[in-house]
């Protein structure tokens, strides 16, 4: 529920509107997970809410910690699907990478999530609960560290789950709740052109990242089948028309695949392609996983690609792999158990999953 939904909910149950706001603040600002915690609601108020509503959509089932401090959380939905979210510390900052779907329908050839196919969309509660469970976990294991940045770059294509993602953005950016700044949130998409046009007209304004991954249609067609529907010209056309606030730019993600899209000629073509767009490029050296046969270019090749882009005037940054020892890096989220190859997700029957373990 957004705050407005919670207020309407209270009124519909014959309670004062402010009761809705009170309960909502407990959940979204203070992270309450039980009605018993809401001390100022009164015993009767708590009992009434407990009968009419439920808090929390996910259970934290597992936490893996990488040697670089990255933590991967496995979270289980009420109907037994596992999803993953990653906490990435970087100095004082902590970025959380969240999922928007169970699996993904887009089928990019280099991505482990793609191999799951699309199981289902996450609802707004399941999207925001990833943040609240991570917030709780951090308070326990690293008090003082806070989630400062949020990226919709986990499992799923956020713009395929447009309405729920938008609602989650409204909830998370509400000052009376978690109060995350819009400038600290990034939504990443494989490039659904009509949805990009819609997103540009919304009142919530997250940063935008686009997974380009190729300097021309011939290469992009091969590695991202979605390009056959919305090719680079259509995608860049929508992005040139995208209303950007002052001092903001679009991020292009570019997964570097050895022998596929990593030549100096590719870099030059990329720099030409993006000329005139307010943007930067994040180069992501391919993170290997058992479901795809691509290779990561050598560090020298990665460096040469980046330098060539920069030389041609394209601001280009290297995204170093974080948490790859626990399969938490970009493109590796696929619910593997014990490092084994992909296990198909199954619907869980019976009682809810076990409490968190680390
Ligand atoms: N579906 C959205 C959000 C997921 S973000 C999107 O594709 O933008 C996932 C990012 O990781 C994308 O930029 C994708 O190009 C990148 N990625 C996928 N598989 C990867 C891999 N094996 N190695 C490195 N990056 C990968
Ligand atoms: Fe889906 Fe993004 Fe993976 Fe492509 S890279 S399959 S859009 S999650």
Coordinates of C-alpha atoms and ligand atoms in Angstrom, one line a residue:
X1 CA 0.0 0.0 0.0
X2 CA 1.0 3.5 -0.6
X3 CA 0.4 6.0 2.2
X4 CA -2.8 7.1 0.5
X5 CA -3.9 3.4 0.2
X6 CA -3.3 2.9 3.9
X7 CA -5.3 5.9 4.8
X8 CA -8.2 4.8 2.6
X9 CA -7.9 1.4 4.0
X10 CA -8.3 2.7 7.6
X11 CA -11.3 4.8 6.6
X12 CA -12.9 1.9 4.8
X13 CA -12.7 -0.1 8.1
X14 CA -14.3 2.7 10.0
X15 CA -11.1 3.9 11.7
X16 CA -9.8 7.4 11.6
X17 CA -7.6 8.2 8.6
X18 CA -4.6 9.0 10.8
X19 CA -4.6 5.5 12.1
X20 CA -3.8 4.4 8.6
X21 CA -0.8 6.8 8.4
X22 CA 0.4 5.7 11.9
X23 CA 0.5 2.0 10.9
X24 CA 2.0 2.8 7.5
X25 CA 4.8 4.8 9.1
X26 CA 5.6 1.9 11.5
X27 CA 6.0 -0.4 8.5
X28 CA 7.7 1.8 6.0
X29 CA 9.7 4.3 8.1
X30 CA 10.5 2.2 11.2
X31 CA 10.5 -1.3 9.7
X32 CA 8.0 -2.9 12.0
X33 CA 7.2 -6.5 11.1
X34 CA 4.6 -7.2 13.7
X35 CA 1.5 -5.3 15.0
X36 CA 2.8 -5.8 18.6
X37 CA 5.6 -3.3 17.8
X38 CA 3.2 -0.5 17.1
X39 CA 3.0 0.6 20.7
X40 CA 1.0 3.9 20.1
X41 CA -1.8 2.2 18.2
X42 CA -3.5 0.9 21.4
X43 CA -4.3 -2.8 22.0
X44 CA -7.7 -2.7 20.2
X45 CA -6.3 -0.8 17.2
X46 CA -3.5 -3.4 16.8
X47 CA -6.0 -6.3 17.1
X48 CA -8.3 -4.7 14.5
X49 CA -5.4 -4.2 12.1
X50 CA -4.0 -7.7 12.7
X51 CA -7.4 -9.1 11.5
X52 CA -7.6 -7.0 8.4
X53 CA -4.1 -6.7 7.1
X54 CA -0.7 -8.4 6.9
X55 CA 2.8 -7.0 7.2
X56 CA 5.7 -8.2 5.2
X57 CA 5.7 -10.2 1.9
X58 CA 9.0 -12.0 2.1
X59 CA 11.1 -14.2 4.4
X60 CA 14.8 -13.9 4.5
X61 CA 16.0 -17.4 3.9
X62 CA 19.7 -17.1 3.4
X63 CA 22.6 -14.6 3.4
X64 CA 25.9 -15.2 1.7
X65 CA 28.8 -12.8 2.4
X66 CA 31.5 -12.3 -0.2
X67 CA 35.2 -11.7 0.7
X68 CA 34.7 -8.1 -0.6
X69 CA 31.8 -7.5 1.9
X70 CA 29.0 -7.9 -0.7
X71 CA 26.1 -9.7 0.8
X72 CA 23.6 -11.7 -1.3
X73 CA 20.2 -12.3 0.2
X74 CA 17.9 -15.0 -0.8
X75 CA 14.3 -14.1 -0.1
X76 CA 11.3 -16.3 -0.4
X77 CA 7.8 -15.2 -1.4
X78 CA 4.7 -16.5 0.3
X79 CA 4.0 -18.8 -2.6
X80 CA 7.5 -20.3 -2.4
X81 CA 9.5 -18.5 -5.1
X82 CA 13.1 -17.5 -4.3
X83 CA 14.4 -14.1 -5.4
X84 CA 17.8 -12.5 -4.8
X85 CA 18.9 -9.1 -3.7
X86 CA 22.5 -7.8 -3.2
X87 CA 24.0 -5.3 -0.8
X88 CA 27.1 -3.7 -2.0
X89 CA 29.2 -1.6 0.4
X90 CA 31.4 1.0 -1.1
X91 CA 33.1 3.3 1.5
X92 CA 30.3 5.1 3.3
X93 CA 27.8 4.2 0.7
X94 CA 25.8 1.0 0.4
X95 CA 23.9 0.2 -2.7
X96 CA 21.2 -2.4 -2.7
X97 CA 20.3 -4.2 -5.9
X98 CA 16.7 -5.4 -6.0
X99 CA 14.7 -7.7 -8.1
X100 CA 11.5 -6.8 -9.9
X101 CA 10.4 -10.2 -11.2
X102 CA 10.9 -13.9 -10.5
X103 CA 13.1 -14.7 -13.5
X104 CA 12.9 -12.7 -16.7
X105 CA 11.3 -13.0 -20.1
X106 CA 13.8 -11.0 -22.1
X107 CA 16.2 -13.8 -22.8
X108 CA 19.5 -12.0 -23.1
X109 CA 22.1 -14.6 -24.1
X110 CA 24.7 -13.7 -21.5
X111 CA 22.4 -13.5 -18.4
X112 CA 21.8 -16.3 -15.9
X113 CA 18.4 -14.8 -14.8
X114 CA 17.2 -15.3 -18.4
X115 CA 17.6 -19.0 -18.1
X116 CA 14.9 -19.1 -15.5
X117 CA 12.3 -17.7 -17.9
X118 CA 9.6 -15.5 -16.4
X119 CA 7.9 -17.1 -13.4
X120 CA 5.9 -14.1 -12.3
X121 CA 6.0 -10.4 -11.5
X122 CA 6.7 -9.3 -8.0
X123 CA 4.0 -7.2 -6.4
X124 CA 4.8 -3.8 -4.9
X125 CA 5.0 -5.2 -1.4
X126 CA 7.5 -7.8 -2.5
X127 CA 9.7 -5.2 -4.2
X128 CA 9.8 -2.9 -1.2
X129 CA 10.2 -5.7 1.4
X130 CA 13.6 -6.5 -0.1
X131 CA 14.7 -3.1 1.1
X132 CA 13.1 -3.5 4.5
X133 CA 14.6 -6.9 5.2
X134 CA 18.0 -5.7 4.1
X135 CA 17.6 -2.6 6.3
X136 CA 16.9 -4.9 9.3
X137 CA 19.8 -7.2 8.4
X138 CA 22.2 -4.3 8.2
X139 CA 21.0 -2.9 11.6
X140 CA 21.9 -6.3 13.1
X141 CA 25.2 -7.0 11.4
X142 CA 26.6 -3.6 10.7
X143 CA 24.9 -1.0 12.8
X144 CA 25.5 2.5 11.4
X145 CA 25.6 1.4 7.8
X146 CA 22.6 2.5 5.9
X147 CA 21.2 1.7 2.4
X148 CA 22.1 4.9 0.5
X149 CA 21.4 3.9 -3.1
X150 CA 19.0 1.6 -4.8
X151 CA 19.3 0.0 -8.2
X152 CA 16.6 -2.0 -9.9
X153 CA 19.2 -4.3 -11.5
X154 CA 18.5 -7.6 -9.9
X155 CA 16.3 -10.4 -11.4
X156 CA 13.8 -9.3 -13.9
X157 CA 13.0 -6.5 -16.4
X158 CA 11.5 -3.7 -14.3
X159 CA 9.6 -2.1 -17.2
X160 CA 7.9 -5.5 -17.9
X161 CA 6.4 -5.0 -14.4
X162 CA 5.7 -1.4 -14.9
X163 CA 2.8 -0.6 -12.6
X164 CA 4.2 -2.5 -9.6
X165 CA 7.6 -1.0 -10.1
X166 CA 6.1 2.5 -10.2
X167 CA 4.1 1.8 -7.0
X168 CA 7.2 0.6 -5.3
X169 CA 9.1 3.8 -6.3
X170 CA 6.2 5.9 -4.9
X171 CA 6.4 4.0 -1.6
X172 CA 10.1 4.0 -1.2
X173 CA 10.5 7.7 -2.0
X174 CA 7.8 8.9 0.3
X175 CA 9.3 11.2 2.9
X176 CA 7.0 9.7 5.5
X177 CA 8.3 6.2 4.8
X178 CA 11.8 5.0 3.8
X179 CA 12.4 8.4 2.3
X180 CA 14.9 7.3 -0.3
X181 CA 15.9 10.2 -2.6
X182 CA 14.8 9.8 -6.3
X183 CA 18.3 10.7 -7.4
X184 CA 19.7 7.8 -5.4
X185 CA 17.5 5.3 -7.2
X186 CA 18.3 3.8 -10.7
X187 CA 15.9 1.8 -12.8
X188 CA 17.7 -0.4 -15.4
X189 CA 16.0 -1.6 -18.5
X190 CA 16.9 -3.7 -21.6
X191 CA 15.1 -1.0 -23.6
X192 CA 11.3 -1.4 -23.8
X193 CA 10.6 1.7 -26.0
X194 CA 6.9 2.3 -25.3
X195 CA 7.5 1.9 -21.6
X196 CA 10.4 4.3 -21.7
X197 CA 8.1 6.9 -23.2
X198 CA 5.6 6.4 -20.4
X199 CA 8.3 6.5 -17.7
X200 CA 9.5 9.9 -19.0
X201 CA 6.0 11.3 -18.3
X202 CA 5.8 10.1 -14.6
X203 CA 6.0 12.2 -11.5
X204 CA 8.5 9.9 -9.9
X205 CA 12.0 10.5 -11.4
X206 CA 14.5 7.8 -10.8
X207 CA 17.7 7.7 -12.7
X208 CA 17.6 5.6 -15.9
X209 CA 20.1 3.0 -17.0
X210 CA 19.8 1.2 -20.3
X211 CA 21.5 -2.1 -21.1
X212 CA 22.9 -1.4 -24.6
X213 CA 25.6 -4.0 -24.7
X214 CA 26.4 -3.5 -28.4
X215 CA 27.5 -0.7 -30.8
X216 CA 25.3 -1.9 -33.7
X217 CA 22.1 -3.9 -34.5
X218 CA 24.0 -6.9 -35.9
X219 CA 25.7 -7.6 -32.6
X220 CA 22.7 -6.6 -30.4
X221 CA 20.3 -8.8 -32.4
X222 CA 22.5 -11.7 -31.5
X223 CA 22.9 -11.2 -27.8
X224 CA 19.6 -9.4 -26.9
X225 CA 16.7 -10.7 -28.9
X226 CA 14.6 -7.7 -27.8
X227 CA 16.6 -5.7 -30.3
X228 CA 14.6 -7.3 -33.1
X229 CA 11.6 -5.6 -31.7
X230 CA 13.1 -2.3 -30.7
X231 CA 16.3 -1.8 -32.5
X232 CA 19.1 0.7 -31.6
X233 CA 17.6 3.5 -33.7
X234 CA 14.2 3.2 -32.0
X235 CA 15.8 2.9 -28.6
X236 CA 18.1 5.9 -29.0
X237 CA 15.2 7.9 -30.5
X238 CA 13.2 7.3 -27.3
X239 CA 16.2 8.2 -25.2
X240 CA 16.9 11.4 -27.0
X241 CA 13.3 12.4 -26.4
X242 CA 13.5 11.3 -22.7
X243 CA 13.1 14.3 -20.4
X244 CA 16.2 14.5 -18.2
X245 CA 16.5 16.8 -15.2
X246 CA 19.4 19.2 -15.0
X247 CA 22.7 17.6 -14.2
X248 CA 21.4 14.1 -14.9
X249 CA 22.5 11.7 -17.6
X250 CA 21.5 8.3 -18.8
X251 CA 23.7 5.4 -17.9
X252 CA 24.4 2.9 -20.6
X253 CA 25.5 -0.6 -19.4
X254 CA 27.8 -2.4 -21.7
X255 CA 28.6 -6.0 -20.8
X256 CA 32.0 -6.7 -22.4
X257 CA 32.1 -10.2 -24.1
X258 CA 35.4 -11.4 -25.5
X259 CA 35.4 -11.6 -29.3
X260 CA 31.8 -10.4 -29.5
X261 CA 31.6 -6.7 -28.7
X262 CA 35.0 -5.7 -27.2
X263 CA 37.1 -4.6 -30.2
X264 CA 38.5 -1.1 -30.6
X265 CA 36.3 -0.7 -33.6
X266 CA 33.3 -1.5 -31.4
X267 CA 34.4 1.2 -29.0
X268 CA 34.7 3.7 -31.8
X269 CA 31.3 2.8 -33.1
X270 CA 29.8 3.1 -29.6
X271 CA 31.3 6.5 -29.1
X272 CA 29.9 7.7 -32.5
X273 CA 26.5 6.2 -31.7
X274 CA 26.1 8.0 -28.4
X275 CA 27.4 11.3 -29.5
X276 CA 25.0 14.1 -28.5
X277 CA 23.2 12.1 -25.8
X278 CA 23.8 13.2 -22.2
X279 CA 25.1 9.9 -20.9
X280 CA 27.9 7.9 -19.5
X281 CA 28.8 4.3 -20.1
X282 CA 29.4 1.6 -17.5
X283 CA 31.5 -1.2 -18.9
X284 CA 30.8 -4.5 -17.1
X285 CA 33.3 -7.2 -17.9
X286 CA 31.2 -10.4 -18.5
X287 CA 30.7 -12.4 -15.3
X288 CA 30.8 -16.0 -16.2
X289 CA 28.2 -18.6 -15.2
X290 CA 27.6 -22.2 -16.2
X291 CA 24.6 -21.4 -18.5
X292 CA 26.4 -19.4 -21.1
X293 CA 29.6 -19.8 -23.1
X294 CA 30.8 -16.3 -23.3
X295 CA 34.2 -15.3 -22.0
X296 CA 35.4 -12.2 -20.1
X297 CA 38.0 -10.2 -22.0
X298 CA 41.5 -9.9 -20.5
X299 CA 42.1 -7.0 -18.2
X300 CA 44.3 -5.4 -20.9
X301 CA 41.4 -5.7 -23.5
X302 CA 38.9 -4.2 -21.0
X303 CA 41.3 -1.3 -20.3
X304 CA 41.9 -0.7 -24.0
X305 CA 38.2 -0.6 -24.8
X306 CA 37.6 1.8 -22.0
X307 CA 40.5 4.1 -23.0
X308 CA 39.3 4.2 -26.6
X309 CA 35.8 5.2 -25.5
X310 CA 37.3 7.9 -23.3
X311 CA 39.7 9.1 -25.9
X312 CA 36.7 9.6 -28.2
X313 CA 35.0 11.8 -25.6
X314 CA 32.6 9.2 -24.1
X315 CA 32.6 9.2 -20.3
X316 CA 33.3 5.6 -19.5
X317 CA 33.6 3.8 -16.2
X318 CA 34.5 0.3 -15.3
X319 CA 32.2 -1.6 -13.1
X320 CA 34.4 -4.0 -11.2
X321 CA 32.7 -7.3 -10.3
X322 CA 31.4 -7.4 -6.8
X323 CA 30.6 -10.5 -5.0
X324 CA 31.4 -12.8 -7.8
X325 CA 32.7 -15.5 -5.4
X326 CA 29.1 -15.9 -4.2
X327 CA 27.5 -15.5 -7.7
X328 CA 26.2 -12.1 -6.7
X329 CA 27.7 -10.1 -9.6
X330 CA 25.7 -8.6 -12.5
X331 CA 24.0 -11.3 -14.5
X332 CA 24.6 -14.1 -12.0
X333 CA 21.4 -14.0 -10.0
X334 CA 19.7 -17.3 -10.6
X335 CA 19.1 -19.0 -7.3
X336 CA 21.9 -21.6 -7.4
X337 CA 22.1 -23.7 -4.4
X338 CA 25.7 -24.5 -3.1
X339 CA 27.2 -23.2 -6.3
X340 CA 25.5 -26.0 -8.3
X341 CA 24.2 -25.2 -11.7
X342 CA 20.7 -23.7 -12.0
X343 CA 18.0 -25.4 -10.0
X344 CA 14.5 -24.9 -11.3
X345 CA 12.3 -23.1 -8.9
X346 CA 9.5 -25.0 -7.4
X347 CA 6.3 -23.9 -5.7
X348 CA 6.8 -24.5 -2.0
X349 CA 3.9 -26.2 -0.2
X350 CA 3.3 -26.2 3.6
X351 CA 4.7 -24.0 6.3
X352 CA 6.7 -20.8 5.6
X353 CA 10.5 -21.1 5.2
X354 CA 13.0 -21.3 8.0
X355 CA 14.2 -18.1 9.7
X356 CA 17.4 -16.3 8.5
X357 CA 20.8 -18.0 8.8
X358 CA 24.1 -16.5 7.9
Ligands
LIG1 N1 16.7 -6.4 -16.8 C1 17.3 -5.1 -16.6 C2 17.8 -5.1 -15.2 C3 18.8 -6.1 -14.8 S1 20.3 -5.4 -14.8 C4 18.4 -4.9 -17.6 O1 18.8 -5.8 -18.3 O2 18.8 -3.7 -17.6 C5 21.3 -6.6 -15.1 C6 22.6 -5.9 -15.8 O3 23.5 -6.9 -15.8 C7 22.3 -5.5 -17.2 O4 22.9 -4.4 -17.6 C8 22.9 -6.7 -18.0 O5 23.3 -6.3 -19.3 C9 24.0 -7.1 -17.1 N2 24.4 -8.5 -17.2 C10 23.6 -9.6 -17.4 N3 24.3 -10.7 -17.5 C11 25.6 -10.4 -17.2 C12 26.8 -11.1 -17.1 N4 26.8 -12.5 -17.2 N5 27.9 -10.5 -16.8 C13 27.9 -9.1 -16.6 N6 26.8 -8.4 -16.7 C14 25.6 -9.0 -17.0
LIG2 FE1 16.4 -9.9 -18.2 FE2 18.1 -7.9 -17.8 FE3 18.9 -10.5 -17.7 FE4 18.2 -9.3 -20.0 S1 20.0 -8.8 -18.7 S2 17.6 -11.4 -19.3 S3 16.6 -8.0 -19.4 S4 17.5 -9.5 -16.3

